[in-house]
Short mmCIF file of C-alpha atoms in Angstrom, two decimals:
data_model
loop_
_atom_site.label_atom_id
_atom_site.label_comp_id
_atom_site.label_asym_id
_atom_site.label_seq_id
_atom_site.Cartn_x
_atom_site.Cartn_y
_atom_site.Cartn_z
CA UNK M 29 0.07 -0.01 -0.12
CA UNK M 30 1.19 3.69 -0.53
CA UNK M 31 -0.89 7.10 -0.83
CA UNK M 32 -0.75 9.24 -3.63
CA UNK M 33 -1.99 12.90 -4.03
CA UNK M 34 -2.04 15.35 -6.94
CA UNK M 35 -3.10 18.94 -7.03
CA UNK M 36 -2.85 21.25 -10.11
CA UNK M 37 -3.98 24.86 -9.44
CA UNK M 38 -6.17 26.31 -12.26
CA UNK M 39 -7.33 29.78 -10.63
CA UNK M 40 -3.91 31.26 -10.21
CA UNK M 41 -5.06 33.13 -7.21
CA UNK M 42 -5.03 29.99 -5.32
CA UNK M 43 -1.24 29.22 -6.43
CA UNK M 44 0.05 31.27 -3.14
CA UNK M 45 -1.95 28.14 -1.08
CA UNK M 46 -0.47 25.31 -3.22
CA UNK M 47 1.25 23.95 0.33
CA UNK M 48 -1.61 24.80 2.22
CA UNK M 49 -3.96 22.76 0.32
CA UNK M 50 -1.43 19.77 -0.65
CA UNK M 51 -0.25 19.43 3.07
CA UNK M 52 -3.72 18.16 4.57
CA UNK M 53 -4.09 15.80 1.46
CA UNK M 54 -0.75 14.20 2.07
CA UNK M 55 -1.46 14.02 5.88
CA UNK M 56 -4.82 12.17 5.08
CA UNK M 57 -2.82 9.52 3.11
CA UNK M 58 -0.49 8.72 6.24
CA UNK M 59 -2.29 5.35 7.02
CA UNK M 60 -1.64 4.24 3.65
CA UNK M 61 1.97 5.11 3.80
CA UNK M 62 3.59 5.69 7.20
CA UNK M 63 7.18 5.05 6.70
CA UNK M 64 8.08 8.11 4.64
CA UNK M 65 6.66 10.99 2.45
CA UNK M 66 7.88 12.99 -0.35
CA UNK M 67 6.65 15.79 -2.51
CA UNK M 68 7.53 17.19 -6.02
CA UNK M 69 6.53 21.08 -6.21
CA UNK M 70 6.81 23.11 -9.33
CA UNK M 71 7.43 26.38 -8.46
CA UNK M 72 9.79 29.62 -9.05
CA UNK M 73 10.73 28.95 -12.95
CA UNK M 74 14.38 29.64 -13.75
CA UNK M 75 13.99 31.76 -16.85
CA UNK M 76 17.61 30.96 -19.11
CA UNK M 77 18.92 28.77 -16.31
CA UNK M 78 18.21 25.81 -14.27
CA UNK M 79 17.64 24.33 -10.97
CA UNK M 80 18.40 21.11 -9.16
CA UNK M 81 17.66 19.79 -5.78
CA UNK M 82 20.17 17.93 -3.87
CA UNK M 83 19.88 15.34 -1.15
CA UNK M 84 22.67 14.89 1.38
CA UNK M 85 23.01 11.83 3.42
CA UNK M 86 23.61 13.36 6.89
CA UNK M 87 21.79 16.26 8.19
CA UNK M 88 25.30 17.95 9.30
CA UNK M 89 26.28 18.12 5.57
CA UNK M 90 28.67 21.22 5.02
CA UNK M 91 26.47 23.02 2.45
CA UNK M 92 28.93 26.35 2.85
CA UNK M 93 31.52 24.04 1.10
CA UNK M 94 29.53 23.20 -1.71
CA UNK M 95 28.37 26.39 -2.18
CA UNK M 96 31.89 27.73 -2.49
CA UNK M 97 33.01 24.82 -5.06
CA UNK M 98 29.91 25.22 -7.28
CA UNK M 99 30.59 29.29 -7.34
CA UNK M 100 33.87 28.45 -8.81
CA UNK M 101 32.52 26.23 -11.70
CA UNK M 102 29.26 27.69 -12.31
CA UNK M 103 27.27 30.94 -12.06
CA UNK M 104 25.21 30.15 -8.93
CA UNK M 105 21.77 32.23 -8.73
CA UNK M 106 20.82 30.89 -5.48
CA UNK M 107 20.94 27.97 -2.95
CA UNK M 108 18.21 27.20 -0.75
CA UNK M 109 18.97 24.67 2.33
CA UNK M 110 16.19 22.79 3.85
CA UNK M 111 17.51 20.14 6.37
CA UNK M 112 19.19 17.53 4.42
CA UNK M 113 18.15 19.15 0.96
CA UNK M 114 19.22 22.16 -1.11
CA UNK M 115 17.70 23.63 -4.01
CA UNK M 116 20.31 25.19 -6.46
CA UNK M 117 19.36 27.75 -9.11
CA UNK M 118 22.07 28.41 -11.83
CA UNK M 119 22.66 30.06 -15.06
CA UNK M 120 24.55 27.16 -16.31
CA UNK M 121 23.85 24.29 -18.61
CA UNK M 122 21.90 21.51 -16.46
CA UNK M 123 23.92 18.49 -17.76
CA UNK M 124 27.13 20.06 -17.22
CA UNK M 125 26.19 20.79 -13.52
CA UNK M 126 24.81 17.27 -13.13
CA UNK M 127 28.04 15.70 -14.43
CA UNK M 128 30.35 17.77 -12.26
CA UNK M 129 27.92 17.02 -9.11
CA UNK M 130 28.09 13.22 -9.92
CA UNK M 131 31.89 13.48 -10.16
CA UNK M 132 32.70 15.55 -7.35
CA UNK M 133 30.18 14.98 -4.82
CA UNK M 134 29.37 11.20 -4.55
CA UNK M 135 27.56 11.85 -1.17
CA UNK M 136 25.03 14.03 -2.58
CA UNK M 137 22.17 12.67 -4.66
CA UNK M 138 20.44 14.78 -7.21
CA UNK M 139 16.54 14.37 -6.69
CA UNK M 140 15.18 16.82 -9.24
CA UNK M 141 16.40 18.70 -12.39
CA UNK M 142 14.70 20.98 -14.58
CA UNK M 143 13.51 24.97 -14.26
CA UNK M 144 10.59 24.09 -12.23
CA UNK M 145 10.82 21.21 -10.12
CA UNK M 146 12.06 20.67 -6.57
CA UNK M 147 11.84 17.29 -4.98
CA UNK M 148 11.90 16.80 -1.08
CA UNK M 149 11.36 13.51 0.68
CA UNK M 150 12.06 12.06 4.15
CA UNK M 151 11.82 8.96 6.15
CA UNK M 152 9.33 8.86 9.13
CA UNK M 153 5.80 9.99 9.64
CA UNK M 154 4.27 12.19 6.92
CA UNK M 155 3.21 14.76 9.57
CA UNK M 156 6.71 15.23 10.49
CA UNK M 157 7.73 15.58 7.12
CA UNK M 158 5.12 18.41 6.29
CA UNK M 159 6.53 20.26 9.56
CA UNK M 160 9.95 19.87 8.75
CA UNK M 161 9.81 21.19 5.27
CA UNK M 162 7.32 23.54 5.97
CA UNK M 163 5.03 22.29 3.14
CA UNK M 164 2.08 24.26 4.08
CA UNK M 165 3.95 27.78 3.33
CA UNK M 166 5.00 26.35 -0.42
CA UNK M 167 3.69 28.09 -3.30
CA UNK M 168 3.44 27.00 -6.96
CA UNK M 169 1.54 25.77 -9.91
CA UNK M 170 1.46 22.09 -8.75
CA UNK M 171 2.42 19.27 -6.75
CA UNK M 172 2.61 15.41 -6.41
CA UNK M 173 2.92 13.75 -3.01
CA UNK M 174 3.60 10.47 -1.90
CA UNK M 175 3.24 8.53 1.38
CA UNK M 176 5.06 5.21 1.52
CA UNK M 177 4.45 1.60 2.95
CA UNK M 178 7.28 -0.47 1.84
CA UNK M 179 6.77 -3.75 0.41
CA UNK M 180 9.58 -4.41 -2.05
CA UNK M 181 12.71 -2.83 -0.36
CA UNK M 182 14.36 -0.82 2.24
CA UNK M 183 12.69 2.18 4.32
CA UNK M 184 15.32 4.95 3.53
CA UNK M 185 14.98 8.41 2.33
CA UNK M 186 16.53 7.52 -1.10
CA UNK M 187 14.04 4.98 -1.63
CA UNK M 188 11.17 7.30 -0.71
CA UNK M 189 9.29 8.90 -3.76
CA UNK M 190 9.07 11.06 -6.10
CA UNK M 191 11.87 9.62 -8.28
CA UNK M 192 13.09 11.88 -10.94
CA UNK M 193 12.28 10.60 -14.38
CA UNK M 194 14.06 13.30 -16.40
CA UNK M 195 13.95 17.42 -16.57
CA UNK M 196 11.02 18.59 -14.66
CA UNK M 197 9.59 15.14 -14.65
CA UNK M 198 8.81 12.86 -11.76
CA UNK M 199 7.09 9.72 -10.73
CA UNK M 200 5.12 8.36 -7.77
CA UNK M 201 3.79 4.89 -7.53
CA UNK M 202 1.20 2.96 -5.74
CA UNK M 203 1.73 -0.67 -6.12
CA UNK M 204 4.48 -3.05 -6.83
CA UNK M 205 6.59 -4.35 -9.93
CA UNK M 206 7.25 -7.97 -10.33
CA UNK M 207 10.02 -7.73 -13.02
CA UNK M 208 11.98 -4.98 -11.74
CA UNK M 209 15.12 -6.87 -11.21
CA UNK M 210 15.35 -8.13 -14.64
CA UNK M 211 14.24 -4.47 -16.18
CA UNK M 212 16.86 -2.70 -14.08
CA UNK M 213 19.64 -4.92 -15.42
CA UNK M 214 18.51 -4.16 -19.10
CA UNK M 215 18.20 -0.79 -18.27
CA UNK M 216 21.58 -0.44 -16.71
CA UNK M 217 22.89 -1.83 -20.03
CA UNK M 218 21.35 1.00 -21.53
CA UNK M 219 22.89 3.45 -19.40
CA UNK M 220 20.27 4.36 -17.16
CA UNK M 221 21.47 4.84 -13.63
CA UNK M 222 19.97 3.56 -10.18
CA UNK M 223 20.49 4.60 -6.90
CA UNK M 224 18.65 1.98 -4.93
CA UNK M 225 17.03 -1.58 -5.31
CA UNK M 226 13.29 -0.19 -5.42
CA UNK M 227 10.93 -1.09 -7.81
CA UNK M 228 9.35 2.25 -8.53
CA UNK M 229 12.82 3.79 -9.29
CA UNK M 230 13.03 1.32 -12.14
CA UNK M 231 9.64 2.34 -13.38
CA UNK M 232 11.00 6.04 -13.33
CA UNK M 233 14.13 4.99 -15.16
CA UNK M 234 12.27 3.14 -17.75
CA UNK M 235 10.28 6.29 -18.25
CA UNK M 236 13.68 8.32 -18.58
CA UNK M 237 14.80 5.73 -20.95
CA UNK M 238 11.74 5.86 -23.23
CA UNK M 239 11.63 9.70 -22.98
CA UNK M 240 15.46 9.60 -24.05
CA UNK M 241 14.58 7.51 -26.96
CA UNK M 242 12.23 10.37 -28.25
CA UNK M 243 8.87 9.01 -27.02
CA UNK M 244 6.40 11.77 -25.76
CA UNK M 245 4.97 11.22 -22.30
CA UNK M 246 1.98 9.42 -23.72
CA UNK M 247 4.00 7.07 -25.73
CA UNK M 248 6.56 6.26 -22.87
CA UNK M 249 3.39 5.45 -20.65
CA UNK M 250 2.11 3.27 -23.58
CA UNK M 251 5.34 1.74 -23.44
CA UNK M 252 5.41 1.12 -19.98
CA UNK M 253 2.02 -1.13 -20.09
CA UNK M 254 3.58 -3.40 -22.51
CA UNK M 255 7.09 -4.03 -20.33
CA UNK M 256 5.94 -3.44 -16.82
CA UNK M 257 4.70 -6.36 -14.97
CA UNK M 258 2.79 -5.70 -11.81
CA UNK M 259 0.16 -3.36 -10.17
CA UNK M 260 0.50 0.43 -10.46
CA UNK M 261 -1.35 3.66 -10.19
CA UNK M 262 1.32 6.18 -11.49
CA UNK M 263 1.06 9.88 -11.28
CA UNK M 264 3.85 11.59 -13.22
CA UNK M 265 4.76 15.39 -12.63
CA UNK M 266 5.42 17.34 -15.74
CA UNK M 267 6.69 21.02 -15.98
CA UNK M 268 2.91 22.04 -16.97
CA UNK M 269 1.12 19.68 -15.11
CA UNK M 270 0.45 15.94 -14.33
CA UNK M 271 -0.67 12.68 -15.67
CA UNK M 272 -2.11 9.57 -14.22
CA UNK M 273 -2.31 6.01 -15.48
CA UNK M 274 -3.43 2.98 -13.85
CA UNK M 275 -2.32 -0.91 -14.90
CA UNK M 276 -4.70 -2.78 -16.98
CA UNK M 277 -6.13 -4.65 -14.11
CA UNK M 278 -6.80 -1.70 -12.34
CA UNK M 279 -6.25 -3.09 -8.81
CA UNK M 280 -4.79 -0.05 -7.08
CA UNK M 281 -7.23 2.70 -6.34
CA UNK M 282 -7.18 5.97 -7.83
CA UNK M 283 -9.78 8.99 -7.80
CA UNK M 284 -9.66 11.85 -9.64
CA UNK M 285 -11.70 15.29 -8.87
CA UNK M 286 -11.98 18.81 -10.76
CA UNK M 287 -13.61 22.19 -9.91
CA UNK M 288 -13.06 25.50 -11.76
CA UNK M 289 -10.21 26.24 -9.28
CA UNK M 290 -8.10 22.97 -9.27
CA UNK M 291 -7.87 19.48 -10.57
CA UNK M 292 -6.83 16.73 -7.99
CA UNK M 293 -6.06 13.03 -8.04
CA UNK M 294 -5.44 10.68 -5.06
CA UNK M 295 -5.45 7.00 -3.87
CA UNK M 296 -8.84 7.75 -1.97
CA UNK M 297 -11.44 10.52 -1.87
CA UNK M 298 -10.68 11.29 1.81
CA UNK M 299 -7.53 13.26 0.63
CA UNK M 300 -9.81 15.33 -2.01
CA UNK M 301 -12.41 16.18 0.72
CA UNK M 302 -9.86 18.30 2.46
CA UNK M 303 -9.84 20.87 -0.63
CA UNK M 304 -12.24 23.61 -0.45
CA UNK M 305 -15.51 22.74 -2.89
CA UNK M 306 -14.64 18.86 -3.06
CA UNK M 307 -18.11 18.16 -2.08
CA UNK M 308 -19.25 19.71 -5.30
CA UNK M 309 -16.54 18.77 -7.50
CA UNK M 310 -16.88 16.50 -10.53
CA UNK M 311 -15.54 13.05 -9.62
CA UNK M 312 -14.45 9.85 -11.39
CA UNK M 313 -12.31 7.04 -11.16
CA UNK M 314 -9.85 6.78 -13.80
CA UNK M 315 -10.14 3.67 -16.18
CA UNK M 316 -7.19 1.29 -16.49
CA UNK M 317 -4.33 2.02 -18.99
CA UNK M 318 -6.24 5.34 -19.88
CA UNK M 319 -4.01 8.29 -19.73
CA UNK M 320 -5.54 11.31 -17.76
CA UNK M 321 -3.28 14.67 -17.98
CA UNK M 322 -3.67 18.29 -17.03
CA UNK M 323 -1.75 21.01 -18.84
CA UNK M 324 -1.48 24.68 -18.09
CA UNK M 325 -2.56 26.26 -21.36
CA UNK H 14 -34.54 10.52 13.47
CA UNK H 15 -31.19 10.42 15.25
CA UNK H 16 -28.29 12.45 13.53
CA UNK H 17 -24.62 11.53 13.92
CA UNK H 18 -22.24 13.85 12.89
CA UNK H 19 -18.79 12.54 12.14
CA UNK H 20 -17.15 15.76 12.65
CA UNK H 21 -17.87 14.94 16.24
CA UNK H 22 -18.39 11.13 16.44
CA UNK H 23 -15.79 8.56 15.88
CA UNK H 24 -16.55 5.57 13.27
CA UNK H 25 -16.64 3.30 16.19
CA UNK H 26 -19.22 5.33 18.11
CA UNK H 27 -21.43 5.46 14.83
CA UNK H 28 -21.47 1.77 14.03
CA UNK H 29 -22.13 0.98 17.95
CA UNK H 30 -25.05 3.46 17.96
CA UNK H 31 -26.22 1.87 14.34
CA UNK H 32 -25.59 -1.67 15.66
CA UNK H 33 -27.78 -1.09 18.69
CA UNK H 34 -30.70 0.59 16.87
CA UNK H 35 -34.19 -1.26 17.10
CA UNK H 36 -36.20 -1.86 14.20
CA UNK H 37 -37.93 1.16 12.66
CA UNK H 38 -35.14 3.45 14.25
CA UNK H 39 -33.99 6.18 11.59
CA UNK H 40 -30.29 7.67 11.64
CA UNK H 41 -28.87 10.27 9.19
CA UNK H 42 -25.20 10.41 9.11
CA UNK H 43 -23.16 13.68 7.96
CA UNK H 44 -20.01 14.57 7.37
CA UNK H 45 -18.58 11.45 5.95
CA UNK H 46 -15.70 13.21 3.83
CA UNK H 47 -14.83 9.56 2.39
CA UNK H 48 -14.29 7.63 5.73
CA UNK H 49 -13.92 3.98 5.61
CA UNK H 50 -16.18 1.24 7.38
CA UNK H 51 -19.40 3.42 7.77
CA UNK H 52 -22.58 1.69 8.85
CA UNK H 53 -21.01 -1.87 8.97
CA UNK H 54 -22.24 -5.17 10.89
CA UNK H 55 -25.90 -3.77 11.10
CA UNK H 56 -28.41 -6.56 12.08
CA UNK H 57 -31.71 -4.85 12.46
CA UNK H 58 -34.46 -3.13 10.42
CA UNK H 59 -32.92 0.38 10.94
CA UNK H 60 -32.94 3.00 8.11
CA UNK H 61 -29.84 4.92 7.80
CA UNK H 62 -29.16 7.92 5.60
CA UNK H 63 -25.82 8.63 4.91
CA UNK H 64 -25.38 12.30 3.27
CA UNK H 65 -22.05 12.47 1.54
CA UNK H 66 -19.16 10.58 -0.15
CA UNK H 67 -17.92 7.27 1.77
CA UNK H 68 -14.59 5.39 1.45
CA UNK H 69 -13.89 1.82 1.82
CA UNK H 70 -16.38 -0.92 3.01
CA UNK H 71 -19.41 0.95 3.40
CA UNK H 72 -22.38 -0.98 4.42
CA UNK H 73 -20.47 -4.33 4.62
CA UNK H 74 -21.84 -7.46 6.06
CA UNK H 75 -25.42 -5.56 6.26
CA UNK H 76 -28.60 -7.61 7.45
CA UNK H 77 -31.85 -6.36 7.25
CA UNK H 78 -30.93 -2.77 7.47
CA UNK H 79 -31.80 -0.25 4.78
CA UNK H 80 -29.21 1.97 3.93
CA UNK H 81 -28.97 4.83 1.44
CA UNK H 82 -25.81 6.69 0.54
CA UNK H 83 -26.29 10.37 -1.13
CA UNK H 84 -22.82 10.27 -2.62
CA UNK H 85 -20.36 8.20 -4.06
CA UNK H 86 -18.99 5.06 -2.38
CA UNK H 87 -15.32 3.52 -2.50
CA UNK H 88 -14.18 0.04 -3.04
CA UNK H 89 -15.81 -3.05 -1.16
CA UNK H 90 -19.39 -1.25 -0.98
CA UNK H 91 -21.87 -3.58 1.09
CA UNK H 92 -19.19 -6.33 0.95
CA UNK H 93 -20.70 -9.73 2.12
CA UNK H 94 -24.01 -8.41 2.67
CA UNK H 95 -26.53 -10.95 3.85
CA UNK H 96 -30.17 -9.02 3.51
CA UNK H 97 -31.57 -5.54 3.68
CA UNK H 98 -30.98 -3.07 1.21
CA UNK H 99 -28.07 -0.39 0.22
CA UNK H 100 -28.84 2.43 -2.40
CA UNK H 101 -26.08 4.62 -3.61
CA UNK H 102 -27.16 7.66 -5.48
CA UNK H 103 -23.74 8.19 -7.16
CA UNK H 104 -21.20 5.84 -8.36
CA UNK H 105 -19.60 2.87 -6.39
CA UNK H 106 -15.84 2.00 -6.79
CA UNK H 107 -14.50 -1.47 -7.30
CA UNK H 108 -15.83 -5.08 -6.10
CA UNK H 109 -19.23 -3.87 -5.01
CA UNK H 110 -21.27 -6.45 -3.24
CA UNK H 111 -18.07 -9.03 -3.41
CA UNK H 112 -19.11 -12.22 -1.86
CA UNK H 113 -22.48 -10.87 -0.65
CA UNK H 114 -25.10 -13.67 0.08
CA UNK H 115 -28.50 -11.78 0.07
CA UNK H 116 -30.52 -8.47 -0.06
CA UNK H 117 -30.43 -5.78 -2.79
CA UNK H 118 -27.54 -3.54 -3.68
CA UNK H 119 -28.64 -0.70 -6.06
CA UNK H 120 -26.02 1.79 -7.72
CA UNK H 121 -27.75 4.32 -9.46
CA UNK H 122 -24.58 5.42 -11.22
CA UNK H 123 -21.78 3.56 -12.56
CA UNK H 124 -19.97 0.58 -10.65
CA UNK H 125 -16.18 0.10 -11.42
CA UNK H 126 -14.23 -3.39 -11.93
CA UNK H 127 -15.25 -6.51 -10.25
CA UNK H 128 -18.96 -5.60 -9.30
CA UNK H 129 -20.45 -8.64 -7.73
CA UNK H 130 -17.56 -10.67 -7.60
CA UNK H 131 -18.09 -14.14 -6.14
CA UNK H 132 -21.57 -13.21 -5.48
CA UNK H 133 -23.56 -15.73 -3.41
CA UNK H 134 -27.11 -14.64 -3.82
CA UNK H 135 -27.31 -10.93 -3.54
CA UNK H 136 -29.43 -9.09 -6.23
CA UNK H 137 -27.22 -5.85 -7.87
CA UNK H 138 -29.02 -3.30 -9.70
CA UNK H 139 -26.61 -0.87 -11.51
CA UNK H 140 -28.09 2.24 -13.09
CA UNK H 141 -25.11 2.97 -15.26
CA UNK H 142 -22.25 1.32 -16.58
CA UNK H 143 -19.84 -1.56 -14.91
CA UNK H 144 -16.15 -2.19 -15.20
CA UNK H 145 -14.03 -5.24 -16.04
CA UNK H 146 -14.30 -8.44 -14.44
CA UNK H 147 -17.51 -8.16 -12.96
CA UNK H 148 -19.51 -10.98 -11.84
CA UNK H 149 -16.35 -13.21 -11.85
CA UNK H 150 -17.08 -16.39 -10.28
CA UNK H 151 -20.59 -15.18 -9.28
CA UNK H 152 -22.38 -18.01 -7.71
CA UNK H 153 -26.06 -16.90 -7.39
CA UNK H 154 -28.21 -13.90 -7.49
CA UNK H 155 -28.64 -11.48 -10.31
CA UNK H 156 -26.59 -8.79 -11.60
CA UNK H 157 -28.61 -6.25 -13.60
CA UNK H 158 -26.79 -3.33 -15.79
CA UNK H 159 -28.92 -0.74 -17.13
CA UNK H 160 -25.80 0.50 -18.94
CA UNK H 161 -22.99 -1.16 -20.48
CA UNK H 162 -20.49 -3.98 -18.99
CA UNK H 163 -16.85 -3.84 -19.49
CA UNK H 164 -14.23 -6.78 -20.32
CA UNK H 165 -14.59 -10.13 -19.23
CA UNK H 166 -18.15 -10.22 -17.84
CA UNK H 167 -19.25 -13.25 -15.97
CA UNK H 168 -15.65 -15.00 -16.14
CA UNK H 169 -16.03 -18.47 -14.56
CA UNK H 170 -19.43 -17.92 -13.62
CA UNK H 171 -21.60 -20.53 -11.87
CA UNK H 172 -25.51 -19.91 -11.59
CA UNK H 173 -25.92 -16.41 -10.91
CA UNK H 174 -27.82 -14.57 -13.67
CA UNK H 175 -26.71 -11.26 -15.64
CA UNK H 176 -28.99 -8.87 -17.47
CA UNK H 177 -27.52 -6.26 -19.38
CA UNK H 178 -29.07 -3.55 -21.27
CA UNK H 179 -26.41 -2.03 -23.07
CA UNK H 180 -23.21 -3.52 -24.67
CA UNK H 181 -20.83 -6.06 -23.47
CA UNK H 182 -17.42 -5.40 -24.20
CA UNK H 183 -16.34 -9.00 -23.75
CA UNK H 184 -17.70 -11.95 -22.04
CA UNK H 185 -15.45 -14.13 -19.89
CA UNK H 186 -14.62 -17.61 -19.87
CA UNK H 187 -17.80 -20.12 -19.59
CA UNK H 188 -20.20 -16.99 -19.72
CA UNK H 189 -22.54 -16.85 -22.67
CA UNK H 190 -25.73 -14.99 -23.83
CA UNK H 191 -28.85 -17.12 -22.76
CA UNK H 192 -32.61 -16.87 -23.76
CA UNK H 193 -34.67 -14.65 -22.04
CA UNK H 194 -37.74 -16.76 -20.83
CA UNK H 195 -40.94 -15.58 -19.13
CA UNK H 196 -39.56 -16.33 -15.69
CA UNK H 197 -36.38 -14.12 -16.22
CA UNK H 198 -38.70 -11.25 -17.50
CA UNK H 199 -40.85 -11.64 -14.56
CA UNK H 200 -37.65 -11.77 -12.26
CA UNK H 201 -36.05 -8.72 -14.08
CA UNK H 202 -39.19 -6.80 -13.83
CA UNK H 203 -39.50 -7.20 -10.30
CA UNK H 204 -35.87 -6.32 -9.49
CA UNK H 205 -36.60 -3.08 -11.89
CA UNK H 206 -39.42 -1.96 -10.21
CA UNK H 207 -37.68 -2.76 -6.60
CA UNK H 208 -34.78 -0.50 -7.44
CA UNK H 209 -37.10 2.24 -9.35
CA UNK H 210 -35.70 1.68 -12.67
CA UNK H 211 -37.80 2.52 -15.43
CA UNK H 212 -36.32 0.61 -18.34
CA UNK H 213 -38.65 -2.08 -20.31
CA UNK H 214 -37.35 -5.83 -19.68
CA UNK H 215 -37.40 -6.18 -23.54
CA UNK H 216 -34.35 -3.86 -23.71
CA UNK H 217 -32.16 -6.43 -21.62
CA UNK H 218 -30.29 -9.54 -22.79
CA UNK H 219 -29.70 -12.27 -20.33
CA UNK H 220 -26.04 -14.01 -19.91
CA UNK H 221 -25.14 -16.87 -17.66
CA UNK H 222 -23.10 -20.05 -17.34
CA UNK H 223 -22.41 -22.45 -20.19
CA UNK H 224 -21.73 -25.01 -17.61
CA UNK H 225 -18.68 -26.18 -19.15
CA UNK H 226 -16.19 -25.17 -16.91
CA UNK H 227 -17.28 -26.01 -13.32
CA UNK H 228 -19.38 -29.22 -14.04
CA UNK H 229 -18.30 -32.65 -13.13
CA UNK H 230 -18.59 -35.07 -15.70
CA UNK H 231 -18.81 -38.53 -15.11
CA UNK H 232 -16.90 -39.57 -18.43
CA UNK H 233 -13.85 -37.91 -17.12
CA UNK H 234 -13.98 -39.50 -13.80
CA UNK H 235 -10.73 -41.59 -14.42
CA UNK H 236 -8.77 -38.33 -14.82
CA UNK H 237 -8.96 -37.67 -11.16
#
């Protein structure tokens, strides 16, 4: 079991309340996933630049040293540290920054890369996570969240969702994949990097690989139906919105809702019920293998 | 009428109050916000009106009670119902009335996958469409669908009867279309009237077991 929530703001006046709206949704999914929690938030777009989120293995990481080193190599716009995460905004080529980070800072992992996306995640109860990362004060256009009940692999921050699947893309997953070991080996040979033995990371890696092969998101997801064996409800965050897809059996729950102000998805209605106007929202259950997506026009 | 507000009462308090009700007692339940296991394990003829959407396992194991949900229901609605009536004005999620032995479940909207899975005597009337794998291994009772049915309808079905007004995407293994005889028309008419659906029985087709999958065949006794 796991819990998924997604919120896409349609009424721009609500963008300042994104975190305040999504935090109760995430909190409501605690029983589905008390082991760890995570969120991808899309905000503060970096025009003509890039943004990466990095995760340190220890809380006492020396961020000052990183700031000094990165400033010597790249044009750093800003660094914002929250506990063991830091969001770096730069004037540089994102690929160069990522390669440099991997070569020189092996004790840091990059949780997200793009212009808008920031990913934060942590082990422990979702309520603690929400407080520690001050989720309620976050502003932005849309967010995806996940609460994890581990079934396939260990409980660590790195095993937590969301997983990055490419620039401004991320994945959260409820379910379990049965062919992830074989698929991970196949993808490794194709040059995809994995940090953990987590099955959902394989799904994220798979989508990254399909996208790098030239698929658009819909094509990549349709290929995933063929190649991934197991149960899944996926929510995929994109720069402009998010998409939702369930496996052909449709075992794992998902519910979607929309009003004039927002569009939302969750594992259960009770998370959506926390949103203003939920009682009068258009509500439906996504059909298996059908891709549902929202985009900012 | 006793009103129970779930903003103030816990789910356990709700279920204890409903279970302690006497025949003829009336309850209304408000502020449900998708909570799980509401109005479960009732054994007397109480009337319960639930206002709002409900989560997993609403009206589970119902006996005798008449439960109306003014909203949508999550997975496992009226699971293992024994008798009584459950009505949902909106849609119901997966495996509604799974393994249910008796009573009537009316879903005015759509019901998603696995509706009536392993049903054992319940009658289910769905105003809209139903999802894939509905009436899987259904043993007895009736599933009436006023809209369309999804893939693999009635897979591995035993002696339950399925009536569908719209299209059937595909039939499951050992499920076939069957003749609509007078006794079936009568049965269907009764279920439609009981559930307040206005369609004519002539608009429906009947599906059931070809009886090739589960029947013991004396000629094959040596195979065992």
